[in-house]
XYZ file of C-alpha atoms in Angstrom:
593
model
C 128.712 107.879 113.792
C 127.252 104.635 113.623
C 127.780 102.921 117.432
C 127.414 99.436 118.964
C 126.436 99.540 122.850
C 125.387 97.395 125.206
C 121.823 98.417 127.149
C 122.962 98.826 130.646
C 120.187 98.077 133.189
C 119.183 100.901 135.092
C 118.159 99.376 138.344
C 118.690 95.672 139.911
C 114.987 94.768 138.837
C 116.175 95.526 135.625
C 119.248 93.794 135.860
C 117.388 90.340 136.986
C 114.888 90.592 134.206
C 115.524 87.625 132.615
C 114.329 85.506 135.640
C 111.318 88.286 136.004
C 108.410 85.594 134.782
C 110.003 82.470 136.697
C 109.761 84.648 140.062
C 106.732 86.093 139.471
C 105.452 82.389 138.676
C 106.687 80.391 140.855
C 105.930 83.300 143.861
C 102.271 83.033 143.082
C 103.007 79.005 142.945
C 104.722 79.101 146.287
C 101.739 81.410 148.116
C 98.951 79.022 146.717
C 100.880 75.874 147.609
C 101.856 77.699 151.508
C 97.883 78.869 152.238
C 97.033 75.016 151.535
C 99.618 74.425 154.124
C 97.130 75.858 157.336
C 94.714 73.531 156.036
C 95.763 70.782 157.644
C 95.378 72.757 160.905
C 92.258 73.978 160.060
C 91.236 69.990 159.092
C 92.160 69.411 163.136
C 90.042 72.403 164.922
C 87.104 70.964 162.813
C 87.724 67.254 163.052
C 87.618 67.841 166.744
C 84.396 69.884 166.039
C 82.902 67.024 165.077
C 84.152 64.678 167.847
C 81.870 67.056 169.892
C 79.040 67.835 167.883
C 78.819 64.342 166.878
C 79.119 65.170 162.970
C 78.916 62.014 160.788
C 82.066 59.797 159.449
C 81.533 61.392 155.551
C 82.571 64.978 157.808
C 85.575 63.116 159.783
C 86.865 61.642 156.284
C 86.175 64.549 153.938
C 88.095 66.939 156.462
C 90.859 64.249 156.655
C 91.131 63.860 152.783
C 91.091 67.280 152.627
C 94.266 67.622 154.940
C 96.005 65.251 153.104
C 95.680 66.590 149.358
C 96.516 69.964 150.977
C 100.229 68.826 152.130
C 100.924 67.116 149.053
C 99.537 70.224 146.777
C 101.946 72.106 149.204
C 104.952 70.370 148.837
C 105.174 69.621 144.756
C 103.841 73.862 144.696
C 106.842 74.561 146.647
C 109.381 72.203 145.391
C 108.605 73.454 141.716
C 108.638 77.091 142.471
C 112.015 76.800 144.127
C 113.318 74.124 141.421
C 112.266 77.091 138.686
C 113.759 80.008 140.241
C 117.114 78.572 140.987
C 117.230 77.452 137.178
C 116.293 80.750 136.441
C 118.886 82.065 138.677
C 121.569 79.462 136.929
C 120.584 80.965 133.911
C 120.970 84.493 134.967
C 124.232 83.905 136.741
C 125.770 82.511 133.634
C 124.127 86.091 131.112
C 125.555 88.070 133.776
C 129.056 86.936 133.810
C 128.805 87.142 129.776
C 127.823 90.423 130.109
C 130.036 91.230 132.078
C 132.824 89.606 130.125
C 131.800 91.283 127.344
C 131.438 94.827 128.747
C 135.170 94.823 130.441
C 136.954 94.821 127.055
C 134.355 98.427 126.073
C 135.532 99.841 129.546
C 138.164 102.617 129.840
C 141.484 101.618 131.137
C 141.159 104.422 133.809
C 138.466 102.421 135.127
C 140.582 99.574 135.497
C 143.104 102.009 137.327
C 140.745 102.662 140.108
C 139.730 98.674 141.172
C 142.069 95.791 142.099
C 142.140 92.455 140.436
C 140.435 91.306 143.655
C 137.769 93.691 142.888
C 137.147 92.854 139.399
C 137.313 89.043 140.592
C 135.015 89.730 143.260
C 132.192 91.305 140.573
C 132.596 88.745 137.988
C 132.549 85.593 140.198
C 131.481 86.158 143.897
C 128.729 89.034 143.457
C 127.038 86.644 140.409
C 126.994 84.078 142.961
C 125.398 86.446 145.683
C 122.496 87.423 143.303
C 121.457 83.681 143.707
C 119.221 84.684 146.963
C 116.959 87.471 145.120
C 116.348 85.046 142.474
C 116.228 81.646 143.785
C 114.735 82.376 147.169
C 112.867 86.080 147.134
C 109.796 84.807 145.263
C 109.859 80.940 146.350
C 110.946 81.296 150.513
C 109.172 84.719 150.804
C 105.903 83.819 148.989
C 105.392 80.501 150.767
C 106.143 82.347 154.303
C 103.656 85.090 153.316
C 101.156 82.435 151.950
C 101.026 80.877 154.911
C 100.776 84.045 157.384
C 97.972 85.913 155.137
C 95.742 82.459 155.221
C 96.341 81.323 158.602
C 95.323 85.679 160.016
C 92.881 85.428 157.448
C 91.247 82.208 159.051
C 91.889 83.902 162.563
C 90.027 86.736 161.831
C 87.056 85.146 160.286
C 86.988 82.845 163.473
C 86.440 85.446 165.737
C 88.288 88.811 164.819
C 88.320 90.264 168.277
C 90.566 87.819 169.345
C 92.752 87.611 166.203
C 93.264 91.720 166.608
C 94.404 91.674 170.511
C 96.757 88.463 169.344
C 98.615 90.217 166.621
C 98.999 93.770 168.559
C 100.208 91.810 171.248
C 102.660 90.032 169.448
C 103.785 92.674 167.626
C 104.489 94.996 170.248
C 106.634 92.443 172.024
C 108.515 91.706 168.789
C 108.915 95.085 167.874
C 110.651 95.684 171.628
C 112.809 92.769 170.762
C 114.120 94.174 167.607
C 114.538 97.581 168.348
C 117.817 97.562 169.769
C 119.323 95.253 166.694
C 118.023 96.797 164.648
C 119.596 99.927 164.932
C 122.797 101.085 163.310
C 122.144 97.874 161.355
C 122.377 99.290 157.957
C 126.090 100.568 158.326
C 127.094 97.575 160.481
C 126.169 95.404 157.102
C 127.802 97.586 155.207
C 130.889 97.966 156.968
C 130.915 94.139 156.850
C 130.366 93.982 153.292
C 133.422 96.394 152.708
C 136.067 94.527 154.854
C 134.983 91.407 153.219
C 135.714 93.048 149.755
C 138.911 94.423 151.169
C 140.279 91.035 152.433
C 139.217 89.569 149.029
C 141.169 92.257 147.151
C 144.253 91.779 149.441
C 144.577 88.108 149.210
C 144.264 88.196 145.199
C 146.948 91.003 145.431
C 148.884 88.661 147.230
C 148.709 85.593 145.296
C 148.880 87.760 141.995
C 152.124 89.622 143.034
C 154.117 86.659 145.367
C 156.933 86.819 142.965
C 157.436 90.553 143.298
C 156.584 90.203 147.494
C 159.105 87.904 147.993
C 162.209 89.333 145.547
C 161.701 92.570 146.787
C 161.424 91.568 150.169
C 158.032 92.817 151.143
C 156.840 89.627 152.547
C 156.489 91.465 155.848
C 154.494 94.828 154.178
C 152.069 92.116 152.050
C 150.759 89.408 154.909
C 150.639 92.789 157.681
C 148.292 93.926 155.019
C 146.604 90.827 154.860
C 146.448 90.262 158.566
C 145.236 93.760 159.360
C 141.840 93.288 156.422
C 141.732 89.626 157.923
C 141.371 91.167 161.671
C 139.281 93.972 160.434
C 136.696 91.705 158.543
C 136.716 89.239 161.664
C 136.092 92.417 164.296
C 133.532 93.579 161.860
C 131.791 90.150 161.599
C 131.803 89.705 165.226
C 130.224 92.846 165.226
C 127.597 92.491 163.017
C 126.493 89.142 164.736
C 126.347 90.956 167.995
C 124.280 93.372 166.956
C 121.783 91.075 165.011
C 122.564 88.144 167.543
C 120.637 89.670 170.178
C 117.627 90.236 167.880
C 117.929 86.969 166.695
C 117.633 85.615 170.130
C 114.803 87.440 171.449
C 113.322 86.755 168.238
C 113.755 83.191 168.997
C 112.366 82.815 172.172
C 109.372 84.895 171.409
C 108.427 82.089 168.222
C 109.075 79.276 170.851
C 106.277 77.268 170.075
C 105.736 76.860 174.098
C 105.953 80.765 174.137
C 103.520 81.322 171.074
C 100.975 78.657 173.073
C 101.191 80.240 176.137
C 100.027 83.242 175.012
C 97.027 82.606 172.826
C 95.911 80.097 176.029
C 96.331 82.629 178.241
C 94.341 85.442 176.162
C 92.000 82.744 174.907
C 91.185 81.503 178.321
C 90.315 85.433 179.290
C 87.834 85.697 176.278
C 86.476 82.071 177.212
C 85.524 84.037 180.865
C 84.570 86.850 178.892
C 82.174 84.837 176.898
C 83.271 86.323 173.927
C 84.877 82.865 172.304
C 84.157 79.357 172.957
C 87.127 76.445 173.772
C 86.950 75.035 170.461
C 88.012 78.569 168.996
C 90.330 78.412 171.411
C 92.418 75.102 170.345
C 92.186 76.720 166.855
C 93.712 79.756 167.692
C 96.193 77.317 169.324
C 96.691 75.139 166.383
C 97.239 77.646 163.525
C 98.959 80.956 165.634
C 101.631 78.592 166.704
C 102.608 77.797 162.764
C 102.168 81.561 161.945
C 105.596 82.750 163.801
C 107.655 80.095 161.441
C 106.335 82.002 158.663
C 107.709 85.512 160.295
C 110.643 83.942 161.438
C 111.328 82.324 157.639
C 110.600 86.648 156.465
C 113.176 87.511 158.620
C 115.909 85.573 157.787
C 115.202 85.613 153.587
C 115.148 89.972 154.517
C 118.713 89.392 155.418
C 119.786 87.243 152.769
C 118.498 89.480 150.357
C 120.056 92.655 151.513
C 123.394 91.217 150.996
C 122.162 90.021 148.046
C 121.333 93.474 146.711
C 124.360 95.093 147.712
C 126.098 92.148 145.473
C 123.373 92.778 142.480
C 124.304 96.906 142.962
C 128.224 95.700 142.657
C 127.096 94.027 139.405
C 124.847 97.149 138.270
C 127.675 99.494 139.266
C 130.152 97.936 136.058
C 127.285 97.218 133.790
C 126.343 100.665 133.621
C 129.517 102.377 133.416
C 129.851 104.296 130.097
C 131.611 102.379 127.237
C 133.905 103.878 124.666
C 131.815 104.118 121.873
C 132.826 101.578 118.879
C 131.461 101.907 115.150
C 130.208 99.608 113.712
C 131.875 99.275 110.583
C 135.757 100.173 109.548
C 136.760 103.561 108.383
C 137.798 104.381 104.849
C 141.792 106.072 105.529
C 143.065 109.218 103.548
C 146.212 108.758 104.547
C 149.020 106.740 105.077
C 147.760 103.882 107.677
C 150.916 104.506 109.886
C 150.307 108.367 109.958
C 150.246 109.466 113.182
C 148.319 112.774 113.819
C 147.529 114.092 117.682
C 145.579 117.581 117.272
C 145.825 120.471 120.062
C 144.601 116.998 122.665
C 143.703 117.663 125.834
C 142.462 114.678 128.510
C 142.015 113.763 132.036
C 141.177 110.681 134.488
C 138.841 113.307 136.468
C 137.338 115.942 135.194
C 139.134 119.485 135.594
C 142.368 117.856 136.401
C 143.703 117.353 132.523
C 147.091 115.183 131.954
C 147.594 115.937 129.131
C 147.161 118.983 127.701
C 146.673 121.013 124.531
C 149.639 118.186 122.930
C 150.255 119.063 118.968
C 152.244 115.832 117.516
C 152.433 114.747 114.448
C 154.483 110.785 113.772
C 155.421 110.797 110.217
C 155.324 106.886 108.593
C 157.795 105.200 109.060
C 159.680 107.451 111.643
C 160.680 106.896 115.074
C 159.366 109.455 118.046
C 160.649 109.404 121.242
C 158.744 110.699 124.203
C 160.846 111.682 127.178
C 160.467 113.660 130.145
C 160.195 113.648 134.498
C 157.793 110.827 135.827
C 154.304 111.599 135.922
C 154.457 114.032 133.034
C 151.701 111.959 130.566
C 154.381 110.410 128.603
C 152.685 106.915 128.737
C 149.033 108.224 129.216
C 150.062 109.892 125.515
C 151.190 106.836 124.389
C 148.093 105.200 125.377
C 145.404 107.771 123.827
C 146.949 106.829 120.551
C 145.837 103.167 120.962
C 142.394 104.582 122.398
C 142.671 103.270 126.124
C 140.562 106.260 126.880
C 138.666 109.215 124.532
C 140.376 112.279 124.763
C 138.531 115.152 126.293
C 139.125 117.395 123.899
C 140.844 117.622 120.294
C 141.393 115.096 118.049
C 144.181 111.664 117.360
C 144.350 110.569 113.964
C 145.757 107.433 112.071
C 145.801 106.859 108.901
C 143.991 110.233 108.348
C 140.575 109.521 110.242
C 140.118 110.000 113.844
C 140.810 106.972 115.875
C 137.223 107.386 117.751
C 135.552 106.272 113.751
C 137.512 103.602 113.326
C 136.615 99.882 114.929
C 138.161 98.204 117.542
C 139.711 95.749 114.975
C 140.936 97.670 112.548
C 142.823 100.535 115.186
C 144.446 97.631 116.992
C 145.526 95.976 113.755
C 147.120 98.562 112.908
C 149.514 98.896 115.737
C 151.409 96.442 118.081
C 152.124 97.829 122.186
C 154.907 96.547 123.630
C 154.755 97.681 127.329
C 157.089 96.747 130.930
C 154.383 94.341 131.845
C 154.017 91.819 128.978
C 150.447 90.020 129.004
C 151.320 86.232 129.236
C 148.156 83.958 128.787
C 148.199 80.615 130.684
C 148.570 79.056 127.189
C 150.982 77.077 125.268
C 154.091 79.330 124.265
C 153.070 78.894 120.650
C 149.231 80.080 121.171
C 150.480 82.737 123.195
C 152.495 84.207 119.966
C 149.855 83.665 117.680
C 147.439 85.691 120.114
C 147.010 88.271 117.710
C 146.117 85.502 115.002
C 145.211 83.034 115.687
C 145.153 81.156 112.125
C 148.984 81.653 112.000
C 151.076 78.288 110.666
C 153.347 76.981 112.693
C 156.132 77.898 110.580
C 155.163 81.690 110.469
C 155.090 81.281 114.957
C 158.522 80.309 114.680
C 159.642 82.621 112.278
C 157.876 85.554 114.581
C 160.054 83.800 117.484
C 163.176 83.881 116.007
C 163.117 87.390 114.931
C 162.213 88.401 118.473
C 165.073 86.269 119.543
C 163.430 83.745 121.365
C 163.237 81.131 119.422
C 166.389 79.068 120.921
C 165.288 79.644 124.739
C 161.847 78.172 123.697
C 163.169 75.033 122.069
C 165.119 74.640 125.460
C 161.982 74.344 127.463
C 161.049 70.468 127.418
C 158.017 70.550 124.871
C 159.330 73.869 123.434
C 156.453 75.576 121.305
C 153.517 73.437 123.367
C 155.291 74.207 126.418
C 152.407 75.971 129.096
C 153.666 78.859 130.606
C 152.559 78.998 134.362
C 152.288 75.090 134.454
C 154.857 72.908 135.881
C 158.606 73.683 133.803
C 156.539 76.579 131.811
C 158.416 79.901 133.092
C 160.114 82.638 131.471
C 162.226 85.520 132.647
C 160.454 88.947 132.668
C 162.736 89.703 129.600
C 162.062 86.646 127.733
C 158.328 87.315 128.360
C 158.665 90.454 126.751
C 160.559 89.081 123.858
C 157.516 86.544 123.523
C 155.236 90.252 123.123
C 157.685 91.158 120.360
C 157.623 87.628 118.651
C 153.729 88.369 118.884
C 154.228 91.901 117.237
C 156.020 90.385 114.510
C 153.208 87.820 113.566
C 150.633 90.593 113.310
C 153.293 92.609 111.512
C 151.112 96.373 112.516
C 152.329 99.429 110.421
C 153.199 101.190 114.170
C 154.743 100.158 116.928
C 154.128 101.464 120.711
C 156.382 100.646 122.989
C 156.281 101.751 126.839
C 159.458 101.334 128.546
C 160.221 97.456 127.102
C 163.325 96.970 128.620
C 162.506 99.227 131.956
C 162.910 95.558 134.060
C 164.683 93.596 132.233
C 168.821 92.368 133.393
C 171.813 93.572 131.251
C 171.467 90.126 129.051
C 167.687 90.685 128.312
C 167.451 94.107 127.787
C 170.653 93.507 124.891
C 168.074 91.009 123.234
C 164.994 93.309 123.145
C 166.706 96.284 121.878
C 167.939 93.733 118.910
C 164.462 92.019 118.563
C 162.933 95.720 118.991
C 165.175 97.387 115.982
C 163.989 94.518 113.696
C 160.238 95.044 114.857
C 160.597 98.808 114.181
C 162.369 98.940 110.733
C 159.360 100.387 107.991
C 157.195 100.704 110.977
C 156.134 104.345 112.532
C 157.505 103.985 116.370
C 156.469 106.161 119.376
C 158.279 104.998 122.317
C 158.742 105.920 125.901
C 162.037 105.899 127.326
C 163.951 106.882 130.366
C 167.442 106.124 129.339
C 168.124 108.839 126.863
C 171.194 106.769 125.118
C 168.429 104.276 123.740
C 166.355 106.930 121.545
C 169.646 109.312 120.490
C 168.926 108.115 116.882
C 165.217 108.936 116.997
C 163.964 111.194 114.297
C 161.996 113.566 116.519
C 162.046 113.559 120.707
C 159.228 115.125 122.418
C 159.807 116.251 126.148
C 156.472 116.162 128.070
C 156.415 118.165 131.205
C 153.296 118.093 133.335
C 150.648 117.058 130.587
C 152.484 119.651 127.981
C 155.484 119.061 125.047
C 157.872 121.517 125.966
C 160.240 121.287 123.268
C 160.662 118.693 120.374
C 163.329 117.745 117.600
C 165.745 115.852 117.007
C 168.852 114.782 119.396
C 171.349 117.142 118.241
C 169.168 120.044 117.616
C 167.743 119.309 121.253
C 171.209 119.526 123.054
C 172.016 123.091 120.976
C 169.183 124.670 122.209
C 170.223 123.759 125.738
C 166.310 123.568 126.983
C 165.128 120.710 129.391
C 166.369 118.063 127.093
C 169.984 119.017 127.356
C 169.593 119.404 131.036
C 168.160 115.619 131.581
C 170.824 114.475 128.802
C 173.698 115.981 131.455
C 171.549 114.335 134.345
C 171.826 110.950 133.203
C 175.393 111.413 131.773
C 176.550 112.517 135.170
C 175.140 110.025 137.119
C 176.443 107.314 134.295
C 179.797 108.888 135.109
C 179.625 109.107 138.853
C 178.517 105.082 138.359
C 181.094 103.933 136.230
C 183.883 106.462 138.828
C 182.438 104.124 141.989
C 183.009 101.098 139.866
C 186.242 101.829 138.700
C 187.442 102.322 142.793
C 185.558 99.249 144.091
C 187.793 96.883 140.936
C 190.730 99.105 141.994
């Protein structure tokens, strides 16, 4: 079977590959332009050179031209490296967010199941941004602090390398004391800080995402204690981590004092002068270039940090990217069958492996009949309903529509073929009218309204003030949870699919709404092959075959009557429900006495 697939990177030097020659270019750029920068030190020790030797004014001038072409060379080297790798990064944030817009819609839903808004925010837009630092700055900052460090020990170690040797052990060791006790525990401190800060992200977008639900339900309290716990956590944390590195930092900083880097070299230098070993000139070199060299380190540092957060955002990215993708062909499938056949073969499927929800189901959905799928909560009824629209691949068995299993058929052509009503409609900050004609988008206006008034919707839409151009989310645009989901049947209609899904449509809606979807839902699911999920058990008495799912299995199936004779599980949720209608309508009856 013929497949389309994206190739996942398989590391995060793969996954920056498109910026691989502007790094590599403007690195070398940046370490050519920083080793010119020590020349203008080096210009100094031997200007003064010739002050003493009494060298001629061509000497004085050459070494003072030569100090002078060497900053400028320096700075346009540097300023162009940087200027390419941050448009190579601006080039590579904007592929990776395509990517990874493009590789969400080939991702299992149990994927989604497992990760927040707030975490699929956080990879799309904040770790893209993150990346910016191993792009723009890696190869530019880290190239022009290493240029300058490997020239200027270079040019100390051809002066006298004695001297040069004792300098950098010395300087070394005391650095290395300094860090030590930052240093340690460092890796888990970052990361630590790098999960509360994802945490607090994911909170506040579950926040803002779900305020209507936090406030009718009256979980205000629940939500911001949520929020104010991550928000203490990620501040503690924080604190933490700049303790820890703070005390580096500042030991660090005192060490590459300039007055601290000077006093040492005069204070070895002068020993070596005694010792005979250098002269004073070698020693105002030493001066001059050693006290630019800890900049350089000090730069390192600091772009070493950067970039480790960096890489943890670039692994974020990496992580979706290279999550397996439902395999899509690449060209429709020829049916045998009747297109609204439904067919699920001896299916078995899980979220984790070894722990199947669904298990060895037989069903078969003749056209243009209704199924029912009943049963306790958390039995598979809706992850059922889902395999048939191929939110996941089944583990084992086979689905079939139209005759052909759903895994050789395109991506197009399965969801033409079907419309999915479910409790939570998806409303697009759109007008009301483009919101209908989702599902085509080349629909007439006529044909949108026509869609809206068979979902019977059409008169609450011309009652918003710009009626079909109204925006939903913006300003007057809102709509009931019920009239939302009548807007999902209105866009049902429009695509008119030979079968219809439906997940618990009317689960939330009031006594008014849930009147108008059943009436907008009949008309939808006349001539159409319907499996829905229900929980009321009045609503699907009619339905030519109910299936009761217990714990990933059907236990029984048939139709309503048949069902209640056999007195199985069926009959005993049927009595359930029509005792606790009973017991409902009893307390009723006393409270309007």
């Amino acid at each position: 079977m013929a497949t389309t697939q994206q190739k996942n990177p398989a590391s995060v030097w793969e996954l920056i590959r498109s910026a691989h020659t502007a790094m590599i270019v403007g690195g070398a750029v940046a370490f050519v332009g920083a080793g010119l920068k020590v020349v203008p030190y080096i210009a100094l020790v031997e200007i003064g050179r010739g002050f003493l030797t009494g060298a001629s004014a061509a000497h004085q001038w050459g070494w003072f031209t030569a100090a002078v072409v060497a900053m400028v060379i320096h700075g346009v080297a540097y300023t162009g490296a940087l200027g390419a790798t941050h448009l190579a990064e601006a080039n590579l944030r904007n592929e990776l967010r395509l990517k990874l817009v493009n590789k969400l819609p080939r991702l299992p839903l149990g994927w989604f199941n497992d990760r927040s808004s707030g975490q699929i925010n956080r990879a799309v837009i904040s770790d893209t941004e993150q990346i910016h630092t191993l792009v723009a700055h890696l190869a530019g900052d880290m190239m022009n602090s290493a240029g300058t460090i490997v020239v200027g020990f270079g040019y100390l170690l051809w002066l006298d390398a004695r001297f040069a040797g004792l300098l950098i052990l010395t300087w070394l060791l005391v650095m290395g004391l300094s860090m030590l006790p930052g240093m340690m525990g460092m890796r888990q401190t970052f990361d630590e800080y790098s999960a509360a800060q994802q945490e607090l992200s994911t909170v506040t977008v579950e926040m803002v995402d779900g305020i209507k639900e936090v406030k009718n339900f009256g979980m205000t309290a629940d939500v911001f204690g949520r929020f104010d716990a991550a928000a203490r956590k990620s501040a503690d944390v924080t604190m933490n981590w700049m303790r820890k590195s703070g005390v580096s930092v500042a030991i660090m900083g005192a060490v590459m004092q300039p007055a601290a880097t000077l006093a040492l070299t005069i204070g070895l230098g002068f020993w070596f002068v005694q010792l005979g070993w250098v002269t004073p000139i070698t020693v105002v070199a030493f001066a001059l270039v050693w006290v630019g060299i800890p900049e350089g380190l000090t730069a390192l540092v600091q772009i070493f940090q950067h970039i480790y957060a960096a890489k943890q955002a670039a692994n974020s990215t990496l992580e979706v990217l290279k999550t397996p993708e439902l395999p899509v062909p690449t060209a429709p499938a020829s049916l045998t069958a009747d297109p609204s056949l439904i067919e699920i073969d001896d299916v078995t499927f899980g979220y984790e492996p070894d722990n199947p929800v669904i298990k060895d189901v037989t069903l078969t959905c003749q056209p243009g009949t209704v199924t029912a799928l009943v049963g306790p909560s958390g039995g598979g009824k809706s992850t059922l309903a889902k395999l048939i629209a191929r939110f996941w691949d089944v583990d084992s068995g086979v689905i079939r529509i139209g005759g052909i299993d759903i895994r050789e058929q395109t991506d197009k052509q399965l969801m033409g073929s079907m419309a999915l009503v479910f409790q939570d409609a998806m409303i697009a900050a759109d007008t009301i009218a483009r919101n209908i004609a989702l599902g085509k988008p080349d629909a007439t206006h006529e044909e949108i309204i026509e869609a809206a008034r068979k979902a019977h919707i059409h008169d609450r839409i011309m009652a918003l003030p710009h009626g079909y151009d109204t925006v939903l989310g913006a300003g007057d645009g809102f709509l009931s949870g019920g009239e939302e989901q009548r807007l999902s049947i209105a866009r049902a209609f429009l695509s008119a699919p030979q079968i219809l899904i439906l997940d618990e449509a009317t689960a939330q809606a009031d006594a008014h709404s849930e009147l108008e979807i059943q009436r907008a839902i009949s008309g939808l699911a006349a001539g159409r092959t319907v499996v829905m999920i229900a929980h009321r058990l009045s609503t699907i008495q009619s339905a030519d075959q109910i299936a009761v799912i217990d714990e990933g299995r059907i236990t029984e199936c048939g139709p309503h009557d048949e069902l209640i004779a056999r007195g199985g599980q069926y009959a005993r949720l049927w009595a359930a429900q029509q005792n606790t209608m009973t017991g409902s309508h009893q307390v009723a009856g006393g409270q309007d006495a």
